[in-house]
Coordinates of C-alpha atoms in Angstrom, one line a residue:
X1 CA 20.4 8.6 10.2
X2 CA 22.5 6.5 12.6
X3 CA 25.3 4.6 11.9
X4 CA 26.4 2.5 12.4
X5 CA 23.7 0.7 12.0
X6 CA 22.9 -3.5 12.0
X7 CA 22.2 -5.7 8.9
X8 CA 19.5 -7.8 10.1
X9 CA 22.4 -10.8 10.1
X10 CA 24.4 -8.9 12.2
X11 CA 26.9 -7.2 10.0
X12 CA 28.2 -4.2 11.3
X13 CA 27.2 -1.4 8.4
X14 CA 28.3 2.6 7.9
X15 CA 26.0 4.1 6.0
X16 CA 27.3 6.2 3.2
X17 CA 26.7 9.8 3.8
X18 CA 27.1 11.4 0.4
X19 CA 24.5 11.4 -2.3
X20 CA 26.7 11.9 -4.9
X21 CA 26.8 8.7 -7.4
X22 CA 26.5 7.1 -10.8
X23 CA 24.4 4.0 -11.6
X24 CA 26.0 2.7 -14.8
X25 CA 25.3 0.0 -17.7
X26 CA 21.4 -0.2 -16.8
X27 CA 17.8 0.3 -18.0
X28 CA 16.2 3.7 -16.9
X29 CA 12.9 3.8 -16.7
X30 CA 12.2 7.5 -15.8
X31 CA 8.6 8.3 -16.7
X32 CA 9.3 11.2 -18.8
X33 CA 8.4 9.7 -21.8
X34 CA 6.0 7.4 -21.0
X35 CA 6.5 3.4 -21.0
X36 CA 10.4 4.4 -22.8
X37 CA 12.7 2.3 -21.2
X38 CA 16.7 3.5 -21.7
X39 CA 18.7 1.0 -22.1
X40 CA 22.3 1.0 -21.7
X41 CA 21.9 4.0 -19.8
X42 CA 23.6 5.9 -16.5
X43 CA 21.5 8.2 -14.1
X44 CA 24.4 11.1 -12.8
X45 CA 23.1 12.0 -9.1
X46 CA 24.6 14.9 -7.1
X47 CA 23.9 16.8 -4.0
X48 CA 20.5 14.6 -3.6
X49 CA 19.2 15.8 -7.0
X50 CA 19.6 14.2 -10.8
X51 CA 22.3 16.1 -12.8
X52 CA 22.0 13.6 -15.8
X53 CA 20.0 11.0 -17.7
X54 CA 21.9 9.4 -20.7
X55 CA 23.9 6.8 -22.6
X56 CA 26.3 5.6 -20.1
X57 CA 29.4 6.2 -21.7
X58 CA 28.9 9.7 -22.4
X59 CA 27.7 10.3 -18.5
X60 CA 30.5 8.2 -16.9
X61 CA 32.6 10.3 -19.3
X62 CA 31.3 13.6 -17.8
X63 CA 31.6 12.9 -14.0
X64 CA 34.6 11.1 -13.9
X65 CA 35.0 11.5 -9.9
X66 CA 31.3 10.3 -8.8
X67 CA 31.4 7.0 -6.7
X68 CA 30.5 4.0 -9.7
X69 CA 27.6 1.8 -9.0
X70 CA 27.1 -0.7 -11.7
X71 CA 23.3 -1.2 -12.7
X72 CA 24.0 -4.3 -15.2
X73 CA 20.5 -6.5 -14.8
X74 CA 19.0 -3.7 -12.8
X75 CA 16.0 -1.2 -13.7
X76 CA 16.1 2.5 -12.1
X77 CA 12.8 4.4 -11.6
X78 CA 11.1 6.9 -9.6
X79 CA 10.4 5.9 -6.0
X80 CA 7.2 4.7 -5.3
X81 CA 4.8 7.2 -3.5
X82 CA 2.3 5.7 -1.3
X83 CA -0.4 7.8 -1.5
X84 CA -2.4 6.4 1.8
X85 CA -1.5 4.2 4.6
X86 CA -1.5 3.9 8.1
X87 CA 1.5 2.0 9.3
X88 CA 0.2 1.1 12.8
X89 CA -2.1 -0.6 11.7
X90 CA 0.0 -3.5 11.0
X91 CA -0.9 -4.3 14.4
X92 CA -3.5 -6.1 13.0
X93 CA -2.0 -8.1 10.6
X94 CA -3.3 -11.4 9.4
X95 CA -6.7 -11.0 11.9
X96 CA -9.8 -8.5 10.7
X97 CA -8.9 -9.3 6.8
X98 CA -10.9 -12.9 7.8
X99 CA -13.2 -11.4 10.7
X100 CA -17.0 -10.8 9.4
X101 CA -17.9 -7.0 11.1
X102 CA -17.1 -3.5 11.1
X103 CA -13.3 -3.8 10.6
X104 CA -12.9 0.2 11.0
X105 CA -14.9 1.0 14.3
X106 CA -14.5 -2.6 15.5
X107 CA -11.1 -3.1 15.7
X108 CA -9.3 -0.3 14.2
X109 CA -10.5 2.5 16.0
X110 CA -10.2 0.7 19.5
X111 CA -7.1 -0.7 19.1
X112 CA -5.3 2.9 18.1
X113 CA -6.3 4.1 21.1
X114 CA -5.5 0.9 23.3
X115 CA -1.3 0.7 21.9
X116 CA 0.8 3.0 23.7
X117 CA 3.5 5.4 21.8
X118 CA 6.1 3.3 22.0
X119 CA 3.9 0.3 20.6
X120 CA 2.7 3.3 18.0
X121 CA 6.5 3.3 17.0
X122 CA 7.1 0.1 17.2
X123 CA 4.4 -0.4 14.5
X124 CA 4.9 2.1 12.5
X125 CA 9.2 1.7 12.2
X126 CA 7.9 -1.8 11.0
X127 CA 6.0 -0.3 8.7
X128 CA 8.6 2.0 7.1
X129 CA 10.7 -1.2 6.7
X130 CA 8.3 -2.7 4.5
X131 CA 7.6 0.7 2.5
X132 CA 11.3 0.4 2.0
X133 CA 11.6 -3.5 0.9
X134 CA 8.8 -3.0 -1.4
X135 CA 10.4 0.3 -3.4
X136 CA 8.6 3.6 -1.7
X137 CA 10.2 6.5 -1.0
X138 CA 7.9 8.6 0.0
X139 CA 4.8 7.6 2.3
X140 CA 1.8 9.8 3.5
X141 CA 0.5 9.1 6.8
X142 CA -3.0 10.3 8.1
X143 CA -3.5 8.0 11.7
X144 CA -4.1 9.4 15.4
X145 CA -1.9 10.5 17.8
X146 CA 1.0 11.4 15.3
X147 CA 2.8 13.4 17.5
X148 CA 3.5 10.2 19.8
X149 CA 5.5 8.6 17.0
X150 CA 6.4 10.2 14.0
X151 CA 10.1 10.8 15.4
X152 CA 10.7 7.1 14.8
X153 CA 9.1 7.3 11.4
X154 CA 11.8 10.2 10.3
X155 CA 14.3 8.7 11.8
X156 CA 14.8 5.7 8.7
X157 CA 15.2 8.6 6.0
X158 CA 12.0 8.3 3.9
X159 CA 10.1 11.4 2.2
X160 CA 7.0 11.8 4.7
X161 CA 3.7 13.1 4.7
X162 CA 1.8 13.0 8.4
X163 CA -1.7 13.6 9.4
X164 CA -3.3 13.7 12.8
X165 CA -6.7 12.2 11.5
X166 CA -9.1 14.3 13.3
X167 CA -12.6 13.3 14.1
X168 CA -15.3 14.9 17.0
X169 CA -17.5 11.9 17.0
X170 CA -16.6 9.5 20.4
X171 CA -15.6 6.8 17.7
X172 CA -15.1 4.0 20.7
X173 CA -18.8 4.4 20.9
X174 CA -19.6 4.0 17.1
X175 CA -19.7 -0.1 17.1
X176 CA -22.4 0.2 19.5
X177 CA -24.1 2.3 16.6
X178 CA -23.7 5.2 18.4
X179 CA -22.6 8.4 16.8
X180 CA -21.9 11.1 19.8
X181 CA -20.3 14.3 18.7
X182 CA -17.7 16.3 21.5
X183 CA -16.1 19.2 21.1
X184 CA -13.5 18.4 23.9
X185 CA -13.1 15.0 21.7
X186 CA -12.4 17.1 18.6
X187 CA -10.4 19.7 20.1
X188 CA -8.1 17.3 21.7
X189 CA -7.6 16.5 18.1
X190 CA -7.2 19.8 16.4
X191 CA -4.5 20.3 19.6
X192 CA -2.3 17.2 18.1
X193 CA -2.8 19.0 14.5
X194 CA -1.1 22.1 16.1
X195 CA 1.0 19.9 17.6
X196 CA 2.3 17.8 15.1
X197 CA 2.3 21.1 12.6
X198 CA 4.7 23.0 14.7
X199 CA 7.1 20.1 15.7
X200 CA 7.5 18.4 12.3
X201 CA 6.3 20.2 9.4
X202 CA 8.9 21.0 6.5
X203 CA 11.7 19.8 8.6
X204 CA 14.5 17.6 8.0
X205 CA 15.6 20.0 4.6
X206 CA 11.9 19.3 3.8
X207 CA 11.6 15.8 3.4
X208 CA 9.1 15.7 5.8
X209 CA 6.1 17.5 5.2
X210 CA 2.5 17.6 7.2
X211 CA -1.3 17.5 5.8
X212 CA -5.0 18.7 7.3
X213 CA -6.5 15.6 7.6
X214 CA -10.4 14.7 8.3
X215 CA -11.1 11.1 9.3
X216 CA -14.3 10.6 7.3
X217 CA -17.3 13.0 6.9
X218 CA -19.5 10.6 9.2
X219 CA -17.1 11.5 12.6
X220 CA -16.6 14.9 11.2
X221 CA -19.0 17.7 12.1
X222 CA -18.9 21.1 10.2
X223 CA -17.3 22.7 13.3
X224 CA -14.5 20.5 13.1
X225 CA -14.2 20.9 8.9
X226 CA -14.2 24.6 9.6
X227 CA -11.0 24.3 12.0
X228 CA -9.0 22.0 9.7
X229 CA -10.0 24.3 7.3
X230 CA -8.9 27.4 9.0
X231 CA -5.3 25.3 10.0
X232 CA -4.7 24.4 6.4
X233 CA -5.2 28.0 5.2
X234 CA -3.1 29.4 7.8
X235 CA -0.3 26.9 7.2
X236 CA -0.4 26.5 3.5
X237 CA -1.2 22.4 3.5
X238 CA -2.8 19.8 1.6
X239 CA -5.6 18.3 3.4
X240 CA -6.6 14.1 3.2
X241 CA -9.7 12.5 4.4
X242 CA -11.7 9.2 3.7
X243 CA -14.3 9.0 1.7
X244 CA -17.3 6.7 0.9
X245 CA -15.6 4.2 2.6
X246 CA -18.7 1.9 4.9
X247 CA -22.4 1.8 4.4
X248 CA -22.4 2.9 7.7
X249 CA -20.7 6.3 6.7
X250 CA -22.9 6.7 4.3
X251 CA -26.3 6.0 6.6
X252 CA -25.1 8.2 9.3
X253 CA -24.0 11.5 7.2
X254 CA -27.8 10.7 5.1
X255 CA -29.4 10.8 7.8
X256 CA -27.8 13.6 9.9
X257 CA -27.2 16.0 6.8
X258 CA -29.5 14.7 4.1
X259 CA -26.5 14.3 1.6
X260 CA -24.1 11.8 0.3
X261 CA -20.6 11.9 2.1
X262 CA -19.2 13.8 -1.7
X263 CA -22.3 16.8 -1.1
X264 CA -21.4 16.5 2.4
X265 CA -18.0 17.7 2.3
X266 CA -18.6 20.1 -0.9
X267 CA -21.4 22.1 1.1
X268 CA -18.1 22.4 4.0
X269 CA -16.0 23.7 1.5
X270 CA -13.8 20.6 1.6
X271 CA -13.7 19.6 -2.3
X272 CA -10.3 21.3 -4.1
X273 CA -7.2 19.9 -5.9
X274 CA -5.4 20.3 -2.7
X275 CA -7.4 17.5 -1.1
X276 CA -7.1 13.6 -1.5
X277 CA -9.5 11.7 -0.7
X278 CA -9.2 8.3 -0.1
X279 CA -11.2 4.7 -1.2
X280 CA -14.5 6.1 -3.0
X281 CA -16.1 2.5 -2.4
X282 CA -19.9 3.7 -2.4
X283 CA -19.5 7.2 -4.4
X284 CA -22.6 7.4 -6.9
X285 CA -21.9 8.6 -10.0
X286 CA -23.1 11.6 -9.8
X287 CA -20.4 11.8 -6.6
X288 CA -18.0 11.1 -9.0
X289 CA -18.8 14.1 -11.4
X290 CA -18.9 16.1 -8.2
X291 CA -15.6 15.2 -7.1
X292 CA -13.9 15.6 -10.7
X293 CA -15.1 18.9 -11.3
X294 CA -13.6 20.0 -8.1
X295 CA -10.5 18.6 -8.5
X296 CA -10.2 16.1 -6.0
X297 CA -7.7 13.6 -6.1
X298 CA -8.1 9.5 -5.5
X299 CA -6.1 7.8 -3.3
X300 CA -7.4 4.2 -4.3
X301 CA -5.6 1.7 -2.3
X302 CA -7.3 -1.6 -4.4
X303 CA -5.5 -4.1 -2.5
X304 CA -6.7 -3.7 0.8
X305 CA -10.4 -2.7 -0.4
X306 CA -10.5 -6.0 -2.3
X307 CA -10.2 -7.9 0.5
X308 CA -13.4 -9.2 1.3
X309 CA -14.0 -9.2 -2.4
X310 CA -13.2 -6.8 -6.1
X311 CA -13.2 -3.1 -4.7
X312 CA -16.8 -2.1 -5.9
X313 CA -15.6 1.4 -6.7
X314 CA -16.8 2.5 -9.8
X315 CA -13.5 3.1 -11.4
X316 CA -14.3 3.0 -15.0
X317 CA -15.9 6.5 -14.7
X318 CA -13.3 7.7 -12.2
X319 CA -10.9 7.2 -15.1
X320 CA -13.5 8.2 -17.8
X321 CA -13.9 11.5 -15.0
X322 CA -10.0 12.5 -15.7
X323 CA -9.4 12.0 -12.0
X324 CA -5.9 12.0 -11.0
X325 CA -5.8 8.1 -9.5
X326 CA -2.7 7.6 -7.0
X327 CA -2.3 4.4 -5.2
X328 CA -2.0 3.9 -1.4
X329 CA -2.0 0.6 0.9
X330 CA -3.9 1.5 3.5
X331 CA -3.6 -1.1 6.1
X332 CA -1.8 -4.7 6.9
X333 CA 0.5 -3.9 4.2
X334 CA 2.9 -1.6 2.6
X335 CA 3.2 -3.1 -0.3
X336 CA 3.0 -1.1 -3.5
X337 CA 3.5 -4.3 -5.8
X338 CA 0.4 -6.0 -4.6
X339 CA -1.8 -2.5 -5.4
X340 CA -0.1 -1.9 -8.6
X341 CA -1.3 -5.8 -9.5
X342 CA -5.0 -5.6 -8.0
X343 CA -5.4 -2.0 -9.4
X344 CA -4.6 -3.0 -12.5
X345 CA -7.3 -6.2 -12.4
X346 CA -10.2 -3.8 -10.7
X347 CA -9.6 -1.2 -13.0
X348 CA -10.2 -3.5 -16.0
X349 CA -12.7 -5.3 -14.5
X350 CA -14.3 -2.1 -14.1
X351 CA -14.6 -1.8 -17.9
X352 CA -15.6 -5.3 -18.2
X353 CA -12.4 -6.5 -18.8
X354 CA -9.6 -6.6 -21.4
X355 CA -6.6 -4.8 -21.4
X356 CA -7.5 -1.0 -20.7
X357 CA -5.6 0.4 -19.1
X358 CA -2.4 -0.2 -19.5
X359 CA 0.3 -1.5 -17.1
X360 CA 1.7 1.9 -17.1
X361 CA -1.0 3.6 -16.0
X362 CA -0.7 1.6 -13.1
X363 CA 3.2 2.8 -12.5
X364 CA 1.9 6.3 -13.3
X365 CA -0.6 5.6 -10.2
X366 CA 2.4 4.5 -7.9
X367 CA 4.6 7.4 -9.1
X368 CA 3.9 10.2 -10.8
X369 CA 0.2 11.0 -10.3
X370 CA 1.3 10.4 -6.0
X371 CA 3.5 13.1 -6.8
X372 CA 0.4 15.3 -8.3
X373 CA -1.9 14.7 -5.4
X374 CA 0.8 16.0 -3.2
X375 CA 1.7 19.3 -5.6
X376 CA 4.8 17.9 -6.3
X377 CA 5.2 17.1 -10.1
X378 CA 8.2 19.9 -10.3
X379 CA 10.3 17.4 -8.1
X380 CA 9.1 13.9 -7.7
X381 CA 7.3 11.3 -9.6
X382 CA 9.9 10.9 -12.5
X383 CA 13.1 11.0 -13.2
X384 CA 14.9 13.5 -14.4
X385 CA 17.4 16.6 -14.2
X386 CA 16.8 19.1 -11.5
X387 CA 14.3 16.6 -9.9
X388 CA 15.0 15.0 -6.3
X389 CA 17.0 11.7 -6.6
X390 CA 14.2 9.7 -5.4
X391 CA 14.9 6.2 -6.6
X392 CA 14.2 2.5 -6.7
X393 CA 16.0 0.1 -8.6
X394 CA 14.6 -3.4 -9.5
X395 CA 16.6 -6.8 -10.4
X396 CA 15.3 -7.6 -13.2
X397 CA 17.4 -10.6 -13.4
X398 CA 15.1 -12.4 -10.5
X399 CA 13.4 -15.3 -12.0
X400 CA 9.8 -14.1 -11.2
X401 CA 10.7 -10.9 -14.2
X402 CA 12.2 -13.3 -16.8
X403 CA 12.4 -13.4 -19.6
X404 CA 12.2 -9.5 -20.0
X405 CA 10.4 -8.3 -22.9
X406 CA 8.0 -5.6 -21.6
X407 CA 10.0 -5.0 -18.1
X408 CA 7.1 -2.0 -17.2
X409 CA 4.4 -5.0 -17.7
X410 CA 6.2 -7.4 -15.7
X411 CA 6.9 -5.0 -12.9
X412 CA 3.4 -4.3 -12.6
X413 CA 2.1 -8.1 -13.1
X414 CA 4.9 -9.7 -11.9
X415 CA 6.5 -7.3 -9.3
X416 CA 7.5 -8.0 -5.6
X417 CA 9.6 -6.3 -2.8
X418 CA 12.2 -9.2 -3.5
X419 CA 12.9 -7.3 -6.2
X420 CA 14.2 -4.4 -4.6
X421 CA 18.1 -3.9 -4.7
X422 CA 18.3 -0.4 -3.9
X423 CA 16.2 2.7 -2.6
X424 CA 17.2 6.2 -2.1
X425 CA 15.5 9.3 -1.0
X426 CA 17.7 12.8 -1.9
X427 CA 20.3 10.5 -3.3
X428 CA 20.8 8.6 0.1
X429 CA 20.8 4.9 0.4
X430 CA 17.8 3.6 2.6
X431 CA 19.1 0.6 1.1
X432 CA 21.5 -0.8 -1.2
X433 CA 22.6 -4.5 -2.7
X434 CA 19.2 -5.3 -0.7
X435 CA 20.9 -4.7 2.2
X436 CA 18.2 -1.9 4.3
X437 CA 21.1 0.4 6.0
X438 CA 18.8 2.8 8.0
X439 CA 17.3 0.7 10.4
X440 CA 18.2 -2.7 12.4
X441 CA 15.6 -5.1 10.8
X442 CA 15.8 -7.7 13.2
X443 CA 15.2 -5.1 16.0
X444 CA 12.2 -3.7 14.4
X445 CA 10.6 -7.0 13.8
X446 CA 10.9 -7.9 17.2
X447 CA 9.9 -4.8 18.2
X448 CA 6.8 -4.8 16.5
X449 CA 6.2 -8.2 17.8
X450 CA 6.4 -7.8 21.2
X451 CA 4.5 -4.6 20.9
X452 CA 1.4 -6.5 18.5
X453 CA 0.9 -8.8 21.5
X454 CA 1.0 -5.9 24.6
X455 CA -1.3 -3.8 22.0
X456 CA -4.0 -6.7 21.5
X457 CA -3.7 -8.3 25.3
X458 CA -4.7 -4.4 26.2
X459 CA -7.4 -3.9 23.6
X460 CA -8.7 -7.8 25.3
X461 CA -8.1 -6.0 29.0
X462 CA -10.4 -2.9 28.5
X463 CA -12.9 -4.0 25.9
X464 CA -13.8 -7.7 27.0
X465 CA -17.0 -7.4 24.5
X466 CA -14.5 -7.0 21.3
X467 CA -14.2 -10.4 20.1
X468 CA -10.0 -11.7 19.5
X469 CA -8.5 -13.7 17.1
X470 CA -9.1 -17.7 17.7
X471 CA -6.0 -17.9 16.2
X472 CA -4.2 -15.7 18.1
X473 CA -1.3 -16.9 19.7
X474 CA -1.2 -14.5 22.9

């Protein structure tokens, strides 16, 4: 953390080093106990972790000396986890969701490897902002070249996950339909894996954490599933990959291994409850079976997927499966809201509509079943005692909530990051009083800016057959 640091107005800010605090008078809602919502109720925080979860008077009573925060209007619940997202990506905000193509090997591929570091950092600080406006605390992170800018990524104090997203296929070639396999490609890869392993994993007391990660099973060969393989072994980590995400994926791995993408990674020993695998858009059902009886956990990111129409995932018997659903953004947005809201609407729709399931399912996605995927139910997802003071607290008082009769169904319908007061990972303020104290905003948007234009005017400089924006304003 630095300090001080810039409101985005200007104020000069110190931000608050202890984590020791008391959030009184308010509404708890801390997932233990399904949809219960405490009311009248104080959350005791100490050293980063939750000592106590109770009526306020008897918890002001007991820690008298804690610095006093009063909750009156405000809802406290477990940050959110994004589950999948690649915060560079914003790059490409407002263009591909309204291009017709290949979105994935015709923009976001080349422009990854067109932006510099610095314009990696840029990106992804911009990013982290929004995680932070719209509630998360913790985000997970498979992109390329990780090593170039995760420093700026830890530096604004959230709970990270990172993952160099490895791949042996020459990708730039794929939106010429070709599908090339290199070993010097894929090692150069597996060398940022190392890389990014032995600089950043479990450091900063742990809050940031690294993952094996497999781009898709069509750019992954099983040479290169081996090696991640053998790295997450020898490391101890959780491995991440797409899945079923393109017709094209699912053409290329048919007709180079005779399987679907779900067989495909199962025959490479790449199925377990350690692995998350992300999007399911064309799994059959039988894919589906597959994939539950190993364990594997969704990463559904609705939002994004429904772009260019309802995510056609067949999520009525992913639920009906028992698979453990956790909700990412993937791209153009970090906003945890918006997939809580378009979950909720595919996953009914799924069923054929009605009101199954429930909004809190839909929380549970954002919070506690994130916190499963990554093996960490013992200290994130919910709240309570002994867990990590991991925390987002809503005004409920914003017009857009009220009246409050269900407030778990109107965070989930009606939620937005203008509803964020306060977020704190280990008990430390990220923000507070909607005021983001780890980061000058008005820096990183103009960072981010300036980098979006040197990142596209590049991508237009080496590949003049890649078609830009009309709109663009370059």
């Amino acid at each position: 953390f630095q300090e001080p640091v810039n409101h985005r107005n200007g104020a000069q800010l110190t931000m608050a080093k202890t984590s020791d605090w008391i959030i009184t008078n308010t509404s708890v809602i801390s997932l233990e106990d399904s949809d219960l919502v405490l009311k009248d109720a104080a959350i005791a925080v100490e050293q980063g972790l939750i000592s106590e979860i109770g009526p306020s008077d008897q918890v002001e009573a007991k820690y008298p000396k804690l610095e006093k925060i009063d909750g009156r209007g405000k809802a406290v619940l477990p940050g959110f986890i994004n589950s999948h997202t690649h915060t560079v990506l914003l790059v490409l905000r407002g263009t591909v969701e309204d291009m017709s193509g290949d979105a994935i090997f015709g923009y976001m591929t080349p422009i990854s490897f067109a932006m510099t570091d610095d314009e990696r950092r840029a990106l992804a600080r911009l990013g982290c902002l929004e995680a932070i406006r719209s509630g998360s605390t913790t985000v997970v992170e498979p992109f390329r070249f990780i090593p170039g800018y995760a420093d700026g990524m830890i530096d604004t104090g959230l709970r990270l996950y990172l993952g160099e997203n490895a791949a042996d296929v020459l990708t730039l070639k794929i939106r010429d339909g070709i599908y090339e396999f290199d070993r010097g490609f894929g090692q150069a890869f597996l060398d940022r894996t190392i890389e990014m392993i032995d600089r950043f994993h479990d450091t900063n007391d742990g809050r940031v954490q690294c993952q094996v990660s497999a781009h898709a099973p069509d750019v992954c060969s099983p040479w290169m599933l081996a090696e991640l393989n053998d790295l997450a072994r020898k490391h101890d980590l959780t491995r991440t990959v797409h899945l079923s995400q393109s017709p094209k994926e699912l053409q290329q791995v048919k007709e180079a291994h005779g399987m679907t993408s779900a067989e495909y990674l199962d025959a490479n020993e790449w199925l377990g409850d350690d692995v998350v695998a992300a999007h399911w858009t064309f799994c059959t059902p039988s894919d589906v079976q597959l994939l539950a009886s190993r364990g594997v956990h969704m990463a559904h990111c609705p939002a994004n997927s429904s772009r260019r129409g309802p995510h056609k995932a067949l999520a009525r018997d992913i639920i009906d499966a028992g698979v453990n659903i956790a909700l990412g953004t993937d791209n153009m947005t970090e906003d945890m809201f918006q997939a809580m809201r378009i979950g909720s609407i595919v996953h009914r729709g799924a069923g054929g509509g009605g009101v199954d399931p429930a909004p809190i399912h839909a929380l549970h996605a954002a919070t506690i079943n994130g916190a499963k995927a990554l093996k960490r139910s013992h200290d994130l997802g919910t709240l309570a005692p002994g867990k990590l003071a991991d925390i987002t607290v809503l005004d409920m008082t914003s017009p857009s909530l009220t009246p409050v009769i269900n407030p778990v169904a109107n965070i989930v319908h009606y939620g937005h990051p203008g509803i964020v007061s306060a977020v704190a990972v280990e008990g430390r303020f990220l923000m507070k009083d909607g005021i983001v104290l780890c980061m000058n905003e008005s820096d990183v948007i103009e960072e981010a800016q300036e980098a979006t234009h040197a990142a596209w005017r590049r991508l237009g400089e080496i590949s003049p057959d890649i078609e830009l924006p009309a709109s663009m304003q370059i």
